[in-house]
GROMACS .gro file of C-alpha atoms in nm:
model
  265
    1MET     CA    1   3.541  -7.302   0.785
    2PRO     CA    2   3.180  -7.420   0.758
    3TYR     CA    3   3.051  -7.067   0.796
    4ALA     CA    4   3.262  -6.931   0.510
    5ARG     CA    5   3.163  -7.227   0.290
    6ALA     CA    6   2.794  -7.157   0.358
    7VAL     CA    7   2.841  -6.791   0.264
    8ARG     CA    8   3.011  -6.885  -0.066
    9GLN     CA    9   2.733  -7.129  -0.149
   10TRP     CA   10   2.472  -6.860  -0.077
   11GLU     CA   11   2.652  -6.618  -0.312
   12ILE     CA   12   2.676  -6.880  -0.587
   13ARG     CA   13   2.323  -7.015  -0.549
   14PRO     CA   14   2.087  -6.731  -0.450
   15THR     CA   15   1.811  -6.822  -0.212
   16SER     CA   16   1.445  -6.834  -0.312
   17PRO     CA   17   1.366  -6.481  -0.176
   18LEU     CA   18   1.628  -6.329  -0.409
   19ARG     CA   19   1.499  -6.528  -0.703
   20GLY     CA   20   1.149  -6.402  -0.621
   21ILE     CA   21   1.272  -6.042  -0.617
   22LYS     CA   22   1.439  -6.083  -0.957
   23ARG     CA   23   1.126  -6.244  -1.099
   24THR     CA   24   0.907  -5.962  -0.962
   25ARG     CA   25   1.139  -5.702  -1.113
   26ALA     CA   26   1.127  -5.873  -1.451
   27LEU     CA   27   0.747  -5.886  -1.443
   28MET     CA   28   0.731  -5.518  -1.348
   29TRP     CA   29   0.943  -5.413  -1.646
   30GLN     CA   30   0.740  -5.638  -1.872
   31ARG     CA   31   0.420  -5.463  -1.764
   32ILE     CA   32   0.578  -5.121  -1.810
   33ARG     CA   33   0.682  -5.211  -2.166
   34GLY     CA   34   0.329  -5.335  -2.235
   35LEU     CA   35   0.180  -5.008  -2.110
   36VAL     CA   36   0.419  -4.808  -2.329
   37ARG     CA   37   0.322  -5.012  -2.636
   38ALA     CA   38  -0.047  -4.968  -2.552
   39CYS     CA   39  -0.004  -4.591  -2.521
   40ARG     CA   40   0.174  -4.573  -2.854
   41HIS     CA   41  -0.058  -4.797  -3.054
   42GLY     CA   42  -0.392  -4.783  -2.878
   43ALA     CA   43  -0.416  -4.449  -2.700
   44GLY     CA   44  -0.352  -4.201  -2.981
   45TYR     CA   45   0.024  -4.161  -2.961
   46PRO     CA   46   0.096  -3.862  -3.184
   47PRO     CA   47   0.225  -3.972  -3.526
   48MET     CA   48   0.524  -3.805  -3.677
   49GLY     CA   49   0.655  -3.749  -4.031
   50SER     CA   50   0.494  -3.968  -4.294
   51GLU     CA   51   0.249  -4.114  -4.043
   52ARG     CA   52   0.099  -3.771  -3.980
   53MET     CA   53   0.072  -3.712  -4.355
   54GLU     CA   54  -0.110  -4.042  -4.397
   55MET     CA   55  -0.346  -3.950  -4.113
   56ARG     CA   56  -0.430  -3.622  -4.283
   57LYS     CA   57  -0.489  -3.801  -4.615
   58ARG     CA   58  -0.728  -4.045  -4.447
   59GLN     CA   59  -0.904  -3.761  -4.268
   60MET     CA   60  -0.951  -3.571  -4.594
   61SER     CA   61  -1.090  -3.879  -4.767
   62VAL     CA   62  -1.333  -3.944  -4.481
   63GLN     CA   63  -1.452  -3.583  -4.488
   64GLN     CA   64  -1.507  -3.598  -4.863
   65GLU     CA   65  -1.700  -3.923  -4.836
   66SER     CA   66  -1.910  -3.779  -4.554
   67ALA     CA   67  -1.990  -3.467  -4.756
   68ALA     CA   68  -2.086  -3.677  -5.059
   69GLY     CA   69  -2.305  -3.916  -4.863
   70GLY     CA   70  -2.457  -3.658  -4.631
   71THR     CA   71  -2.358  -3.855  -4.323
   72ALA     CA   72  -2.059  -3.830  -4.094
   73PRO     CA   73  -1.897  -4.124  -3.921
   74ALA     CA   74  -1.943  -4.122  -3.546
   75GLN     CA   75  -1.766  -4.313  -3.280
   76GLN     CA   76  -1.997  -4.421  -3.003
   77ASP     CA   77  -1.921  -4.601  -2.684
   78GLN     CA   78  -2.071  -4.941  -2.612
   79PRO     CA   79  -2.409  -4.912  -2.436
   80GLY     CA   80  -2.394  -4.972  -2.066
   81GLN     CA   81  -2.025  -4.885  -2.043
   82ALA     CA   82  -1.909  -4.566  -1.884
   83ASN     CA   83  -1.649  -4.350  -2.048
   84PRO     CA   84  -1.321  -4.426  -1.875
   85ARG     CA   85  -1.205  -4.068  -1.925
   86GLY     CA   86  -1.397  -3.815  -1.726
   87SER     CA   87  -1.426  -3.448  -1.803
   88ASN     CA   88  -1.144  -3.229  -1.686
   89ALA     CA   89  -1.080  -2.859  -1.681
   90CYS     CA   90  -0.735  -2.902  -1.834
   91CYS     CA   91  -0.875  -2.901  -2.187
   92PHE     CA   92  -0.579  -2.704  -2.314
   93CYS     CA   93  -0.331  -2.962  -2.191
   94TRP     CA   94  -0.114  -3.072  -2.482
   95CYS     CA   95   0.058  -3.361  -2.312
   96CYS     CA   96  -0.038  -3.728  -2.335
   97CYS     CA   97  -0.201  -3.729  -1.991
   98CYS     CA   98  -0.498  -3.510  -2.084
   99SER     CA   99  -0.813  -3.671  -1.947
  100CYS     CA  100  -1.077  -3.471  -2.131
  101SER     CA  101  -1.379  -3.678  -2.220
  102ASN     CA  102  -1.436  -3.774  -2.582
  103GLU     CA  103  -1.794  -3.644  -2.578
  104ASP     CA  104  -1.693  -3.299  -2.455
  105ARG     CA  105  -1.413  -3.287  -2.711
  106ASP     CA  106  -1.651  -3.386  -2.993
  107ASP     CA  107  -1.895  -3.113  -2.886
  108ARG     CA  108  -1.620  -2.853  -2.894
  109ASN     CA  109  -1.494  -2.977  -3.229
  110ARG     CA  110  -1.844  -2.952  -3.377
  111LYS     CA  111  -1.877  -2.601  -3.236
  112ALA     CA  112  -1.539  -2.498  -3.377
  113SER     CA  113  -1.627  -2.641  -3.718
  114TYR     CA  114  -1.956  -2.451  -3.711
  115ASP     CA  115  -1.775  -2.127  -3.625
  116VAL     CA  116  -1.532  -2.170  -3.915
  117LYS     CA  117  -1.810  -2.253  -4.159
  118GLU     CA  118  -2.070  -1.996  -4.054
  119GLY     CA  119  -1.844  -1.724  -3.919
  120THR     CA  120  -1.652  -1.671  -4.241
  121THR     CA  121  -1.754  -1.617  -4.601
  122ASP     CA  122  -1.469  -1.826  -4.739
  123CYS     CA  123  -1.679  -2.142  -4.757
  124GLU     CA  124  -1.939  -1.969  -4.979
  125ASP     CA  125  -1.701  -1.989  -5.278
  126PRO     CA  126  -1.717  -1.619  -5.380
  127LYS     CA  127  -1.644  -1.534  -5.743
  128PRO     CA  128  -1.338  -1.311  -5.784
  129THR     CA  129  -1.293  -1.045  -6.049
  130LEU     CA  130  -1.000  -1.019  -6.287
  131GLU     CA  131  -0.865  -0.716  -6.101
  132GLU     CA  132  -0.875  -0.902  -5.771
  133VAL     CA  133  -0.697  -1.208  -5.909
  134ARG     CA  134  -0.425  -0.988  -6.059
  135SER     CA  135  -0.380  -0.808  -5.727
  136TRP     CA  136  -0.317  -1.140  -5.551
  137GLY     CA  137   0.013  -1.165  -5.736
  138GLN     CA  138   0.125  -0.826  -5.604
  139SER     CA  139   0.142  -0.921  -5.237
  140PHE     CA  140   0.032  -1.186  -4.992
  141ASP     CA  141  -0.151  -0.921  -4.788
  142LYS     CA  142  -0.382  -0.843  -5.079
  143LEU     CA  143  -0.454  -1.212  -5.124
  144MET     CA  144  -0.547  -1.256  -4.756
  145CYS     CA  145  -0.759  -0.940  -4.749
  146CYS     CA  146  -0.980  -1.074  -5.026
  147PRO     CA  147  -1.242  -1.337  -4.928
  148ALA     CA  148  -1.220  -1.497  -5.272
  149GLY     CA  149  -0.842  -1.500  -5.246
  150ARG     CA  150  -0.850  -1.671  -4.907
  151ASN     CA  151  -1.090  -1.930  -5.041
  152SER     CA  152  -0.879  -2.005  -5.350
  153PHE     CA  153  -0.560  -2.018  -5.142
  154ARG     CA  154  -0.731  -2.246  -4.890
  155GLN     CA  155  -0.824  -2.491  -5.165
  156PHE     CA  156  -0.462  -2.493  -5.278
  157LEU     CA  157  -0.341  -2.560  -4.921
  158ARG     CA  158  -0.583  -2.851  -4.906
  159THR     CA  159  -0.401  -3.016  -5.195
  160GLU     CA  160  -0.074  -2.979  -5.003
  161PHE     CA  161  -0.231  -3.113  -4.681
  162SER     CA  162  -0.162  -2.790  -4.495
  163GLU     CA  163  -0.513  -2.645  -4.483
  164GLU     CA  164  -0.489  -2.630  -4.103
  165ASN     CA  165  -0.268  -2.321  -4.137
  166MET     CA  166  -0.550  -2.124  -4.300
  167LEU     CA  167  -0.811  -2.269  -4.064
  168PHE     CA  168  -0.603  -2.166  -3.764
  169TRP     CA  169  -0.552  -1.816  -3.900
  170LEU     CA  170  -0.927  -1.776  -3.966
  171ALA     CA  171  -1.013  -1.908  -3.620
  172CYS     CA  172  -0.775  -1.656  -3.464
  173GLU     CA  173  -0.931  -1.373  -3.665
  174GLU     CA  174  -1.275  -1.463  -3.528
  175PHE     CA  175  -1.134  -1.517  -3.180
  176ARG     CA  176  -0.983  -1.168  -3.165
  177LYS     CA  177  -1.330  -1.017  -3.217
  178GLU     CA  178  -1.474  -1.192  -2.910
  179THR     CA  179  -1.540  -0.971  -2.606
  180ASN     CA  180  -1.729  -1.202  -2.370
  181LYS     CA  181  -1.489  -1.343  -2.111
  182SER     CA  182  -1.656  -1.682  -2.076
  183MET     CA  183  -1.670  -1.726  -2.454
  184ILE     CA  184  -1.304  -1.624  -2.479
  185GLU     CA  185  -1.205  -1.901  -2.239
  186GLU     CA  186  -1.418  -2.160  -2.421
  187LYS     CA  187  -1.300  -2.065  -2.770
  188ALA     CA  188  -0.940  -2.051  -2.650
  189ARG     CA  189  -0.965  -2.411  -2.533
  190VAL     CA  190  -1.122  -2.515  -2.863
  191ILE     CA  191  -0.847  -2.348  -3.068
  192TYR     CA  192  -0.579  -2.499  -2.845
  193GLU     CA  193  -0.716  -2.851  -2.879
  194ASP     CA  194  -0.770  -2.818  -3.254
  195TYR     CA  195  -0.447  -2.652  -3.365
  196ILE     CA  196  -0.191  -2.629  -3.081
  197SER     CA  197  -0.214  -2.965  -2.906
  198ILE     CA  198   0.034  -3.225  -3.027
  199LEU     CA  199  -0.248  -3.480  -3.007
  200SER     CA  200  -0.448  -3.304  -3.279
  201PRO     CA  201  -0.422  -3.417  -3.643
  202LYS     CA  202  -0.459  -3.047  -3.737
  203GLU     CA  203  -0.164  -2.930  -3.528
  204VAL     CA  204   0.014  -2.629  -3.679
  205SER     CA  205   0.391  -2.590  -3.682
  206LEU     CA  206   0.506  -2.355  -3.404
  207ASP     CA  207   0.843  -2.312  -3.236
  208SER     CA  208   0.899  -2.384  -2.868
  209ARG     CA  209   0.905  -2.017  -2.768
  210VAL     CA  210   0.558  -1.951  -2.905
  211ARG     CA  211   0.424  -2.271  -2.751
  212GLU     CA  212   0.556  -2.175  -2.408
  213THR     CA  213   0.397  -1.830  -2.444
  214ILE     CA  214   0.061  -1.985  -2.531
  215ASN     CA  215   0.081  -2.228  -2.240
  216ARG     CA  216   0.133  -1.936  -2.001
  217ASN     CA  217  -0.145  -1.733  -2.161
  218MET     CA  218  -0.390  -2.024  -2.135
  219LEU     CA  219  -0.390  -1.985  -1.756
  220GLU     CA  220  -0.592  -1.664  -1.811
  221PRO     CA  221  -0.691  -1.649  -2.180
  222THR     CA  222  -0.755  -1.317  -2.353
  223SER     CA  223  -0.843  -1.222  -2.707
  224HIS     CA  224  -0.468  -1.182  -2.775
  225THR     CA  225  -0.362  -1.526  -2.649
  226PHE     CA  226  -0.276  -1.655  -2.997
  227ASP     CA  227  -0.138  -1.336  -3.153
  228ASP     CA  228   0.222  -1.460  -3.172
  229ALA     CA  229   0.114  -1.798  -3.310
  230GLN     CA  230  -0.113  -1.637  -3.569
  231LEU     CA  231   0.169  -1.411  -3.688
  232GLN     CA  232   0.409  -1.704  -3.713
  233ILE     CA  233   0.164  -1.910  -3.921
  234TYR     CA  234   0.088  -1.608  -4.140
  235THR     CA  235   0.461  -1.564  -4.205
  236LEU     CA  236   0.498  -1.936  -4.276
  237MET     CA  237   0.222  -1.928  -4.539
  238GLN     CA  238   0.367  -1.613  -4.693
  239ARG     CA  239   0.719  -1.751  -4.728
  240ASP     CA  240   0.643  -2.115  -4.800
  241SER     CA  241   0.300  -2.172  -4.958
  242TYR     CA  242   0.228  -1.837  -5.127
  243PRO     CA  243   0.511  -1.858  -5.389
  244ARG     CA  244   0.403  -2.208  -5.485
  245TYR     CA  245   0.043  -2.095  -5.517
  246MET     CA  246   0.144  -1.814  -5.751
  247ASN     CA  247   0.316  -2.070  -5.977
  248SER     CA  248   0.044  -2.333  -5.945
  249PRO     CA  249  -0.192  -2.436  -6.227
  250ALA     CA  250  -0.486  -2.342  -6.003
  251TYR     CA  251  -0.392  -1.973  -5.997
  252LYS     CA  252  -0.277  -1.959  -6.360
  253ASN     CA  253  -0.593  -2.129  -6.488
  254LEU     CA  254  -0.813  -1.896  -6.286
  255LEU     CA  255  -0.627  -1.592  -6.419
  256ASN     CA  256  -0.647  -1.716  -6.779
  257THR     CA  257  -1.018  -1.798  -6.751
  258LEU     CA  258  -1.106  -1.454  -6.618
  259SER     CA  259  -0.883  -1.287  -6.880
  260GLU     CA  260  -1.069  -1.466  -7.160
  261GLN     CA  261  -1.405  -1.364  -7.014
  262SER     CA  262  -1.303  -1.001  -6.970
  263PRO     CA  263  -1.445  -0.754  -7.227
  264GLU     CA  264  -1.102  -0.590  -7.254
  265SER     CA  265  -0.958  -0.907  -7.411
   0.00000   0.00000   0.00000
């Protein structure tokens, strides 16, 4: 029948509306793939494994060059162009959709760096005594209770590209002393962005349970928001980095130097 023949021809040779729908669908998926590639390569997709290690190496080299030259590299937007990311209260958001402005984040990073540098005595390079250095080998607690021990251990962690563990622990120690509610909320956001967020190059290694606890606590931050995370990082340094530090040339050379300078020897 003519009608059945027309139906078969329509099934074999789709009409132009169907071809247009297929073409539109193909273009849509092409745009989605382009957006995914842009997010991964151009919007700070969090690196993993060796890429994160390379990022930390580059960051350390840039910081050393900045300290030697007395200037720090700054990223500035083009004049006359507005920042496409506006400020947002979700500064502790650790997902890829966080829309915090770069300027606000830079201000908080500078403030956090200032707190770590001026709020602790570790950066003053204190000179340890022979008795103190010997006590570091007795327990990890004695090492962390000594400012000179924390400083020496921090320098060792820097060579292993895990200095963020000590920085996070120090930041939590200062954070627990804070009593002002508004400052607690601000410092909690700074610590989250610097050490908890997966977008940060200084992200510390925490399990999912602790991360979920922190995410709940960030709704109403207190001075104990990061207690579980601080304990987990402390335990990680004690079990993983502390034994290697005790067997490292840095510790052995320091102990031998002070032993030679001691009047008892």
